[in-house]
PDB file of C-alpha atoms in Angstrom:
ATOM      1  CA  MET A  67     117.271-136.865-158.147  1.00 72.00           C
ATOM      2  CA  LYS A  68     118.845-138.857-154.995  1.00 68.00           C
ATOM      3  CA  LYS A  69     117.127-136.400-152.868  1.00 70.00           C
ATOM      4  CA  LEU A  70     113.708-136.184-154.000  1.00 61.00           C
ATOM      5  CA  PHE A  71     113.789-140.244-153.993  1.00 58.00           C
ATOM      6  CA  LEU A  72     115.036-139.929-150.276  1.00 59.00           C
ATOM      7  CA  ALA A  73     112.378-137.679-149.527  1.00 60.00           C
ATOM      8  CA  VAL A  74     109.323-139.226-150.927  1.00 60.00           C
ATOM      9  CA  SER A  75     110.582-142.482-149.368  1.00 63.00           C
ATOM     10  CA  ALA A  76     110.937-140.829-145.747  1.00 61.00           C
ATOM     11  CA  VAL A  77     107.454-139.510-146.509  1.00 61.00           C
ATOM     12  CA  LEU A  78     106.095-142.615-147.348  1.00 64.00           C
ATOM     13  CA  PHE A  79     107.722-143.967-144.202  1.00 61.00           C
ATOM     14  CA  SER A  80     106.496-141.390-141.736  1.00 60.00           C
ATOM     15  CA  LEU A  81     102.599-141.997-143.333  1.00 56.00           C
ATOM     16  CA  THR A  82     103.117-146.143-142.543  1.00 61.00           C
ATOM     17  CA  LEU A  83     104.626-145.241-139.003  1.00 53.00           C
ATOM     18  CA  THR A  84     101.434-143.265-138.385  1.00 52.00           C
ATOM     19  CA  PHE A  85      99.265-145.557-139.574  1.00 53.00           C
ATOM     20  CA  ALA A  86     100.318-148.086-138.039  1.00 51.00           C
ATOM     21  CA  GLN A  87     100.145-145.974-134.331  1.00 53.00           C
ATOM     22  CA  ASP A  88      96.318-145.446-134.875  1.00 58.00           C
ATOM     23  CA  VAL A  89      95.325-148.415-133.030  1.00 69.00           C
ATOM     24  CA  ASN A  90      92.392-147.738-130.991  1.00 91.00           C
ATOM     25  CA  PRO A  91      92.676-150.097-127.724  1.00 91.00           C
ATOM     26  CA  GLU A  92      88.471-149.402-127.113  1.00 93.00           C
ATOM     27  CA  GLU A  93      87.868-150.401-130.631  1.00 94.00           C
ATOM     28  CA  LYS A  94      89.686-153.781-130.593  1.00 93.00           C
ATOM     29  CA  ALA A  95      88.173-154.390-127.363  1.00 94.00           C
ATOM     30  CA  LYS A  96      84.761-153.806-128.532  1.00 94.00           C
ATOM     31  CA  GLN A  97      85.722-156.111-131.715  1.00 94.00           C
ATOM     32  CA  THR A  98      87.061-158.905-129.701  1.00 94.00           C
ATOM     33  CA  VAL A  99      84.255-158.647-127.464  1.00 94.00           C
ATOM     34  CA  THR A 100      81.635-159.141-130.184  1.00 95.00           C
ATOM     35  CA  GLU A 101      83.499-161.970-131.518  1.00 95.00           C
ATOM     36  CA  TRP A 102      83.097-163.626-128.292  1.00 95.00           C
ATOM     37  CA  THR A 103      79.774-163.045-127.627  1.00 94.00           C
ATOM     38  CA  SER A 104      78.690-164.502-130.849  1.00 94.00           C
ATOM     39  CA  THR A 105      80.972-167.802-130.380  1.00 93.00           C
ATOM     40  CA  LEU A 106      80.548-167.743-126.286  1.00 93.00           C
ATOM     41  CA  LYS A 107      77.081-166.507-126.374  1.00 94.00           C
ATOM     42  CA  LEU A 108      77.905-164.099-123.260  1.00 93.00           C
ATOM     43  CA  THR A 109      75.053-162.629-121.328  1.00 94.00           C
ATOM     44  CA  GLU A 110      75.059-158.791-121.032  1.00 95.00           C
ATOM     45  CA  GLU A 111      76.984-158.949-117.669  1.00 95.00           C
ATOM     46  CA  GLN A 112      79.551-160.912-119.129  1.00 95.00           C
ATOM     47  CA  GLN A 113      80.241-158.545-121.967  1.00 95.00           C
ATOM     48  CA  ALA A 114      80.782-156.008-119.818  1.00 95.00           C
ATOM     49  CA  SER A 115      83.083-157.852-117.514  1.00 96.00           C
ATOM     50  CA  VAL A 116      84.969-159.468-120.303  1.00 96.00           C
ATOM     51  CA  TYR A 117      85.160-155.767-122.314  1.00 96.00           C
ATOM     52  CA  ASN A 118      86.523-154.840-119.163  1.00 96.00           C
ATOM     53  CA  ILE A 119      89.164-157.337-118.857  1.00 96.00           C
ATOM     54  CA  VAL A 120      90.148-157.064-122.810  1.00 96.00           C
ATOM     55  CA  LEU A 121      90.354-153.321-123.041  1.00 96.00           C
ATOM     56  CA  GLU A 122      92.684-153.352-119.821  1.00 96.00           C
ATOM     57  CA  HIS A 123      94.817-156.207-121.737  1.00 96.00           C
ATOM     58  CA  LYS A 124      95.017-154.153-125.149  1.00 94.00           C
ATOM     59  CA  LYS A 125      96.312-150.972-123.341  1.00 94.00           C
ATOM     60  CA  ALA A 126      98.995-152.711-121.306  1.00 94.00           C
ATOM     61  CA  LYS A 127      99.780-154.663-124.919  1.00 93.00           C
ATOM     62  CA  LEU A 128     100.050-151.547-126.341  1.00 92.00           C
ATOM     63  CA  ALA A 129     102.271-149.287-123.735  1.00 91.00           C
ATOM     64  CA  ILE A 130     104.736-152.483-123.816  1.00 91.00           C
ATOM     65  CA  LYS A 131     104.974-152.583-127.668  1.00 90.00           C
ATOM     66  CA  ALA A 132     105.467-148.375-127.309  1.00 90.00           C
ATOM     67  CA  ASP A 133     108.187-148.737-124.693  1.00 88.00           C
ATOM     68  CA  THR A 134     111.485-148.787-126.663  1.00 87.00           C
ATOM     69  CA  ALA A 135     113.834-149.294-123.930  1.00 88.00           C
ATOM     70  CA  GLN A 136     112.803-152.913-123.710  1.00 87.00           C
ATOM     71  CA  ALA A 137     114.355-155.662-125.862  1.00 89.00           C
ATOM     72  CA  GLU A 138     111.701-158.000-128.474  1.00 89.00           C
ATOM     73  CA  ASP A 139     112.315-160.594-126.038  1.00 89.00           C
ATOM     74  CA  ALA A 140     111.339-159.148-123.039  1.00 90.00           C
ATOM     75  CA  LYS A 141     108.036-157.460-124.664  1.00 91.00           C
ATOM     76  CA  GLN A 142     107.259-161.015-125.959  1.00 91.00           C
ATOM     77  CA  THR A 143     107.851-162.420-122.967  1.00 93.00           C
ATOM     78  CA  GLN A 144     105.693-159.679-120.928  1.00 94.00           C
ATOM     79  CA  ILE A 145     102.536-159.679-123.358  1.00 93.00           C
ATOM     80  CA  ALA A 146     102.650-163.703-123.214  1.00 92.00           C
ATOM     81  CA  ALA A 147     102.415-162.995-119.096  1.00 94.00           C
ATOM     82  CA  LEU A 148      99.349-160.674-120.174  1.00 95.00           C
ATOM     83  CA  THR A 149      97.270-162.998-122.429  1.00 95.00           C
ATOM     84  CA  ALA A 150      97.775-165.510-120.114  1.00 94.00           C
ATOM     85  CA  ASP A 151      96.161-163.423-116.949  1.00 96.00           C
ATOM     86  CA  MET A 152      93.633-162.341-119.433  1.00 96.00           C
ATOM     87  CA  ASP A 153      92.917-165.683-120.373  1.00 95.00           C
ATOM     88  CA  LYS A 154      92.456-166.569-116.496  1.00 95.00           C
ATOM     89  CA  LYS A 155      90.446-163.942-115.858  1.00 96.00           C
ATOM     90  CA  VAL A 156      88.114-164.525-118.735  1.00 95.00           C
ATOM     91  CA  SER A 157      87.767-168.171-118.014  1.00 94.00           C
ATOM     92  CA  GLU A 158      86.585-167.221-114.229  1.00 95.00           C
ATOM     93  CA  LEU A 159      83.670-165.147-115.806  1.00 94.00           C
ATOM     94  CA  LEU A 160      82.565-168.253-118.193  1.00 94.00           C
ATOM     95  CA  THR A 161      80.201-170.847-117.378  1.00 94.00           C
ATOM     96  CA  ASP A 162      81.010-174.592-117.985  1.00 95.00           C
ATOM     97  CA  GLU A 163      79.339-174.299-121.239  1.00 95.00           C
ATOM     98  CA  GLN A 164      81.453-171.821-122.367  1.00 95.00           C
ATOM     99  CA  LYS A 165      84.834-172.735-121.281  1.00 94.00           C
ATOM    100  CA  PRO A 166      85.348-175.653-123.827  1.00 95.00           C
ATOM    101  CA  LEU A 167      84.892-173.070-126.536  1.00 94.00           C
ATOM    102  CA  TYR A 168      86.840-170.619-124.921  1.00 94.00           C
ATOM    103  CA  ALA A 169      89.795-173.102-124.563  1.00 94.00           C
ATOM    104  CA  LYS A 170      89.266-173.491-128.949  1.00 94.00           C
ATOM    105  CA  ILE A 171      89.572-169.483-129.077  1.00 94.00           C
ATOM    106  CA  VAL A 172      92.582-169.808-126.794  1.00 93.00           C
ATOM    107  CA  GLU A 173      94.113-172.604-128.903  1.00 94.00           C
ATOM    108  CA  GLU A 174      93.203-170.919-132.637  1.00 93.00           C
ATOM    109  CA  ARG A 175      94.970-167.761-131.711  1.00 91.00           C
ATOM    110  CA  ALA A 176      98.199-169.814-130.227  1.00 89.00           C
ATOM    111  CA  ALA A 177      98.128-171.669-133.649  1.00 90.00           C
ATOM    112  CA  LYS A 178      97.743-168.358-135.436  1.00 88.00           C
ATOM    113  CA  LYS A 179     100.682-166.820-133.740  1.00 83.00           C
ATOM    114  CA  SER A 180     103.038-169.708-134.153  1.00 83.00           C
ATOM    115  CA  GLU A 181     101.943-169.205-137.920  1.00 83.00           C
ATOM    116  CA  LYS A 182     103.355-165.797-137.551  1.00 76.00           C
ATOM    117  CA  MET A 183     106.574-166.603-135.501  1.00 72.00           C
ATOM    118  CA  GLN A 184     107.707-169.116-138.104  1.00 70.00           C
ATOM    119  CA  GLU A 185     110.523-167.731-140.242  1.00 54.00           C
ATOM    120  CA  PRO A 186     110.889-167.927-143.866  1.00 56.00           C
ATOM    121  CA  VAL A 187     113.766-169.979-144.923  1.00 52.00           C
ATOM    122  CA  VAL A 188     117.020-167.885-146.071  1.00 53.00           C
ATOM    123  CA  GLN A 189     118.623-169.391-149.069  1.00 50.00           C
ATOM    124  CA  PRO A 190     121.799-168.362-149.865  1.00 54.00           C
ATOM    125  CA  LYS A 191     122.657-166.547-152.874  1.00 59.00           C
ATOM    126  CA  GLU A 192     123.989-169.315-155.343  1.00 65.00           C
ATOM    127  CA  GLU A 193     121.042-171.582-154.474  1.00 64.00           C
ATOM    128  CA  GLN A 194     118.387-168.492-155.334  1.00 65.00           C
ATOM    129  CA  LYS A 195     120.649-167.628-158.698  1.00 67.00           C
ATOM    130  CA  GLU A 196     120.054-171.550-159.692  1.00 71.00           C
ATOM    131  CA  GLU A 197     116.311-171.280-159.099  1.00 71.00           C
ATOM    132  CA  GLN A 198     116.252-168.599-160.754  1.00 70.00           C
ATOM    133  CA  GLN A 199     118.400-170.037-163.957  1.00 72.00           C
ATOM    134  CA  GLN A 200     115.433-173.091-163.644  1.00 70.00           C
ATOM    135  CA  GLU A 201     112.491-170.591-163.757  1.00 71.00           C
ATOM    136  CA  GLN A 202     113.643-168.762-166.730  1.00 72.00           C
ATOM    137  CA  GLN A 203     114.719-172.033-168.820  1.00 71.00           C
ATOM    138  CA  GLU A 204     111.096-173.375-167.764  1.00 69.00           C
ATOM    139  CA  GLN A 205     109.621-170.256-169.348  1.00 68.00           C
ATOM    140  CA  GLN A 206     111.431-170.138-172.083  1.00 67.00           C
ATOM    141  CA  GLN A 207     110.790-173.800-172.610  1.00 66.00           C
ATOM    142  CA  GLU A 208     106.609-172.869-172.181  1.00 63.00           C
ATOM    143  CA  GLN A 209     107.042-170.015-175.074  1.00 62.00           C
ATOM    144  CA  LYS A 210     108.364-172.684-177.504  1.00 53.00           C
TER     145      LYS A 210
END
């Protein structure tokens, strides 16, 4: 029974990894450019240039994430530098009217990232037990 459970777990784990690695930089770049085109009102020339910049960024980011020899902190530092470089290149292509809108996109991306980076507060086991007991008592009282 244990062997069966381990085998099924291994298969599910490998499937999860397989789907996680199906990231296509070209599709992600197209999606990003499409979103930015609607927000920033990019011209066709700008779309082509921005697509090349974003595609280069996505490929480099994927390569960094795939590198298992580096520590997570080093990867995050490199990705941050890549993103800053991409933002600089994109800003150079934009008109004066588009730049504030792009700055808003960058701010939203940073806010989204900071939300992801916040770690959940881990409570000691005793506090967790107390909370569970309180929840159970509340449920019992509601049932009465």
